[in-house]
mmCIF file of C-alpha atoms and ligand atoms in Angstrom:
data_model
loop_
_atom_site.group_PDB
_atom_site.id
_atom_site.type_symbol
_atom_site.label_atom_id
_atom_site.label_comp_id
_atom_site.label_asym_id
_atom_site.label_seq_id
_atom_site.Cartn_x
_atom_site.Cartn_y
_atom_site.Cartn_z
ATOM 1 C CA MET C 213 48.974 -21.528 6.674
ATOM 2 C CA PRO C 214 47.349 -19.470 4.173
ATOM 3 C CA ALA C 215 48.626 -16.349 4.007
ATOM 4 C CA ASN C 216 47.076 -13.303 2.800
ATOM 5 C CA ARG C 217 44.001 -11.633 5.092
ATOM 6 C CA ALA C 218 40.992 -9.921 3.097
ATOM 7 C CA LEU C 219 38.517 -7.695 3.560
ATOM 8 C CA PHE C 220 34.844 -9.604 1.633
ATOM 9 C CA ILE C 221 32.619 -6.948 1.182
ATOM 10 C CA ASP C 222 28.975 -7.139 0.145
ATOM 11 C CA ARG C 223 27.895 -4.887 -3.317
ATOM 12 C CA ASP C 224 24.723 -3.183 -3.383
ATOM 13 C CA GLY C 225 23.645 -1.450 -0.227
ATOM 14 C CA THR C 226 27.165 -1.035 1.101
ATOM 15 C CA ILE C 227 29.498 0.033 -1.727
ATOM 16 C CA ASN C 228 26.937 1.535 -4.030
ATOM 17 C CA VAL C 229 22.888 3.118 -3.278
ATOM 18 C CA ASP C 230 20.761 -0.072 -3.429
ATOM 19 C CA CYS C 231 18.883 0.179 -6.509
ATOM 20 C CA PRO C 232 17.661 -2.312 -6.141
ATOM 21 C CA TYR C 233 18.577 -4.635 -9.787
ATOM 22 C CA CYS C 234 21.585 -2.139 -9.918
ATOM 23 C CA TRP C 235 22.515 -2.621 -13.789
ATOM 24 C CA LYS C 236 23.447 0.702 -15.981
ATOM 25 C CA ILE C 237 26.426 2.425 -15.685
ATOM 26 C CA GLU C 238 24.105 5.908 -14.835
ATOM 27 C CA ASP C 239 22.239 4.580 -11.457
ATOM 28 C CA LEU C 240 25.824 4.088 -9.527
ATOM 29 C CA ARG C 241 26.651 5.984 -6.887
ATOM 30 C CA ILE C 242 28.907 5.071 -4.254
ATOM 31 C CA TYR C 243 29.516 5.801 -0.840
ATOM 32 C CA ASP C 244 31.883 7.663 0.642
ATOM 33 C CA ASP C 245 32.846 5.801 3.097
ATOM 34 C CA ALA C 246 32.555 2.555 1.677
ATOM 35 C CA VAL C 247 35.988 3.987 -0.919
ATOM 36 C CA ASP C 248 37.060 5.155 2.897
ATOM 37 C CA ILE C 249 36.923 1.765 3.864
ATOM 38 C CA ILE C 250 38.052 -0.310 0.436
ATOM 39 C CA ARG C 251 41.141 2.318 0.605
ATOM 40 C CA LYS C 252 42.513 1.770 3.980
ATOM 41 C CA TYR C 253 41.638 -2.235 4.004
ATOM 42 C CA SER C 254 43.765 -2.441 0.451
ATOM 43 C CA SER C 255 46.581 0.192 1.699
ATOM 44 C CA ASP C 256 46.828 -2.056 4.577
ATOM 45 C CA GLY C 257 47.865 -5.282 2.566
ATOM 46 C CA TYR C 258 44.038 -6.538 2.902
ATOM 47 C CA ILE C 259 42.885 -8.173 -0.055
ATOM 48 C CA VAL C 260 39.372 -7.029 -1.311
ATOM 49 C CA VAL C 261 36.715 -8.631 -2.574
ATOM 50 C CA VAL C 262 33.318 -7.556 -2.940
ATOM 51 C CA ILE C 263 30.712 -10.816 -2.386
ATOM 52 C CA THR C 264 27.641 -10.075 -3.761
ATOM 53 C CA ASN C 265 24.146 -11.646 -4.545
ATOM 54 C CA GLN C 266 22.985 -10.528 -8.376
ATOM 55 C CA SER C 267 19.635 -12.861 -9.029
ATOM 56 C CA GLY C 268 18.497 -10.546 -11.388
ATOM 57 C CA ILE C 269 20.665 -12.331 -13.704
ATOM 58 C CA GLY C 270 18.907 -15.191 -13.002
ATOM 59 C CA ARG C 271 15.856 -13.759 -12.922
ATOM 60 C CA GLY C 272 16.403 -12.278 -16.734
ATOM 61 C CA TYR C 273 16.457 -8.389 -15.396
ATOM 62 C CA PHE C 274 19.544 -8.149 -16.903
ATOM 63 C CA THR C 275 22.855 -10.034 -18.228
ATOM 64 C CA LYS C 276 26.312 -11.142 -16.615
ATOM 65 C CA GLU C 277 28.274 -8.504 -18.825
ATOM 66 C CA ASP C 278 25.872 -5.687 -18.064
ATOM 67 C CA MET C 279 27.110 -7.058 -14.201
ATOM 68 C CA GLU C 280 30.564 -6.769 -15.306
ATOM 69 C CA ARG C 281 30.579 -3.453 -16.674
ATOM 70 C CA PHE C 282 29.104 -1.910 -13.125
ATOM 71 C CA ASN C 283 31.358 -3.675 -11.620
ATOM 72 C CA ALA C 284 34.017 -2.508 -13.963
ATOM 73 C CA GLU C 285 33.029 0.880 -13.154
ATOM 74 C CA ILE C 286 33.001 0.820 -9.414
ATOM 75 C CA SER C 287 36.661 -0.577 -9.862
ATOM 76 C CA ARG C 288 36.845 2.138 -11.863
ATOM 77 C CA GLN C 289 35.619 4.674 -9.826
ATOM 78 C CA MET C 290 37.245 3.507 -6.682
ATOM 79 C CA ALA C 291 40.443 3.105 -8.100
ATOM 80 C CA ALA C 292 40.538 6.698 -8.673
ATOM 81 C CA ARG C 293 40.150 7.693 -5.757
ATOM 82 C CA GLY C 294 43.093 5.263 -4.136
ATOM 83 C CA ALA C 295 40.910 2.374 -3.069
ATOM 84 C CA ARG C 296 41.923 -1.014 -5.532
ATOM 85 C CA ILE C 297 39.383 -3.987 -5.641
ATOM 86 C CA ASP C 298 41.165 -7.188 -6.207
ATOM 87 C CA ALA C 299 37.700 -9.029 -7.349
ATOM 88 C CA PHE C 300 34.278 -9.940 -7.902
ATOM 89 C CA TYR C 301 32.753 -12.587 -6.542
ATOM 90 C CA TYR C 302 29.097 -13.149 -7.665
ATOM 91 C CA CYS C 303 25.935 -15.920 -7.167
ATOM 92 C CA PRO C 304 23.688 -15.157 -10.315
ATOM 93 C CA HIS C 305 20.712 -17.535 -9.464
ATOM 94 C CA THR C 306 17.641 -17.465 -8.340
ATOM 95 C CA PRO C 307 16.270 -18.377 -4.877
ATOM 96 C CA SER C 308 14.155 -21.156 -6.309
ATOM 97 C CA GLU C 309 17.862 -22.521 -7.549
ATOM 98 C CA LYS C 310 19.207 -23.553 -4.373
ATOM 99 C CA CYS C 311 22.221 -23.319 -5.151
ATOM 100 C CA GLU C 312 25.262 -23.151 -2.366
ATOM 101 C CA CYS C 313 27.051 -19.370 -3.648
ATOM 102 C CA ARG C 314 23.910 -17.278 -2.355
ATOM 103 C CA LYS C 315 24.566 -15.208 0.689
ATOM 104 C CA PRO C 316 24.400 -16.272 3.501
ATOM 105 C CA GLY C 317 25.719 -19.487 1.994
ATOM 106 C CA THR C 318 29.784 -19.488 2.475
ATOM 107 C CA GLU C 319 30.556 -20.627 -1.282
ATOM 108 C CA MET C 320 31.941 -16.995 -2.983
ATOM 109 C CA ILE C 321 33.576 -16.696 0.538
ATOM 110 C CA GLU C 322 35.155 -20.292 0.592
ATOM 111 C CA ARG C 323 36.137 -20.247 -3.607
ATOM 112 C CA SER C 324 37.896 -16.658 -3.536
ATOM 113 C CA ALA C 325 39.935 -17.541 -0.315
ATOM 114 C CA GLU C 326 40.936 -20.960 -1.937
ATOM 115 C CA GLU C 327 41.782 -18.373 -5.226
ATOM 116 C CA PHE C 328 43.856 -15.879 -2.997
ATOM 117 C CA ASP C 329 45.171 -17.995 -0.302
ATOM 118 C CA ILE C 330 43.008 -16.408 2.508
ATOM 119 C CA ASP C 331 43.123 -16.798 6.195
ATOM 120 C CA LEU C 332 39.483 -16.400 7.138
ATOM 121 C CA SER C 333 40.614 -16.313 10.924
ATOM 122 C CA LYS C 334 43.019 -13.209 9.762
ATOM 123 C CA SER C 335 39.458 -11.584 7.759
ATOM 124 C CA LEU C 336 36.197 -9.244 8.146
ATOM 125 C CA VAL C 337 32.701 -9.334 6.504
ATOM 126 C CA ILE C 338 32.032 -5.697 5.779
ATOM 127 C CA GLY C 339 27.976 -5.563 4.997
ATOM 128 C CA ASP C 340 24.243 -4.161 5.090
ATOM 129 C CA ARG C 341 22.188 -6.568 6.034
ATOM 130 C CA ASP C 342 22.978 -8.782 9.288
ATOM 131 C CA ASP C 343 20.057 -11.379 7.588
ATOM 132 C CA ILE C 344 22.708 -12.251 4.494
ATOM 133 C CA ASP C 345 25.787 -11.202 5.084
ATOM 134 C CA GLY C 346 25.503 -11.353 8.961
ATOM 135 C CA GLU C 347 24.373 -15.078 8.234
ATOM 136 C CA MET C 348 27.498 -15.999 6.436
ATOM 137 C CA ALA C 349 29.860 -14.655 8.107
ATOM 138 C CA ARG C 350 28.386 -16.740 11.324
ATOM 139 C CA LYS C 351 28.771 -19.309 9.381
ATOM 140 C CA LEU C 352 32.273 -19.579 8.900
ATOM 141 C CA GLY C 353 33.052 -17.474 12.081
ATOM 142 C CA MET C 354 34.614 -15.015 11.001
ATOM 143 C CA GLN C 355 34.421 -10.905 12.286
ATOM 144 C CA TYR C 356 31.974 -9.144 11.105
ATOM 145 C CA ARG C 357 30.590 -5.086 10.969
ATOM 146 C CA ILE C 358 27.150 -3.859 9.614
ATOM 147 C CA ILE C 359 27.484 -0.817 8.227
ATOM 148 C CA ASN C 360 23.290 0.560 8.597
ATOM 149 C CA ARG C 361 22.646 3.000 5.705
ATOM 150 C CA LYS C 362 18.433 3.182 6.817
HETATM 151 MG MG1 MG K 496 23.545 -5.844 0.665
HETATM 152 ZN ZN1 ZN K 497 24.258 -18.880 -6.548
#
């Protein structure tokens, strides 16, 4: 039996204000309630994994390194406020590439569950899009909570 519980959380529109195609550090604005959520779950022993579609890479709007810098800054600001992020999983593809990882596809969760020995039945998904994050959670029969930013 997998040993760990996890919070799978969306990035753009859930953790940070969606730009869209955010990659510049100066555009990073983290929602206070996202800090509270991640602090709570990480301190309760959950593994915290960010699951994010980043088709801006496939579209040539920014590079993988740009995204990694942006993600590292999210982690740094979270950590400074007592909220730990364990990993980022991203899909760099455009919809026309028809990959398995782009949400609402489930491959990013499945890969991270294997890497971190996560029991999906004891884990949850939080996101701002029912048709993307919610749909991914439903495909896996997982708990899901929507954060409405409208
Ligand atoms: Mg989102
Ligand atoms: Zn993909």
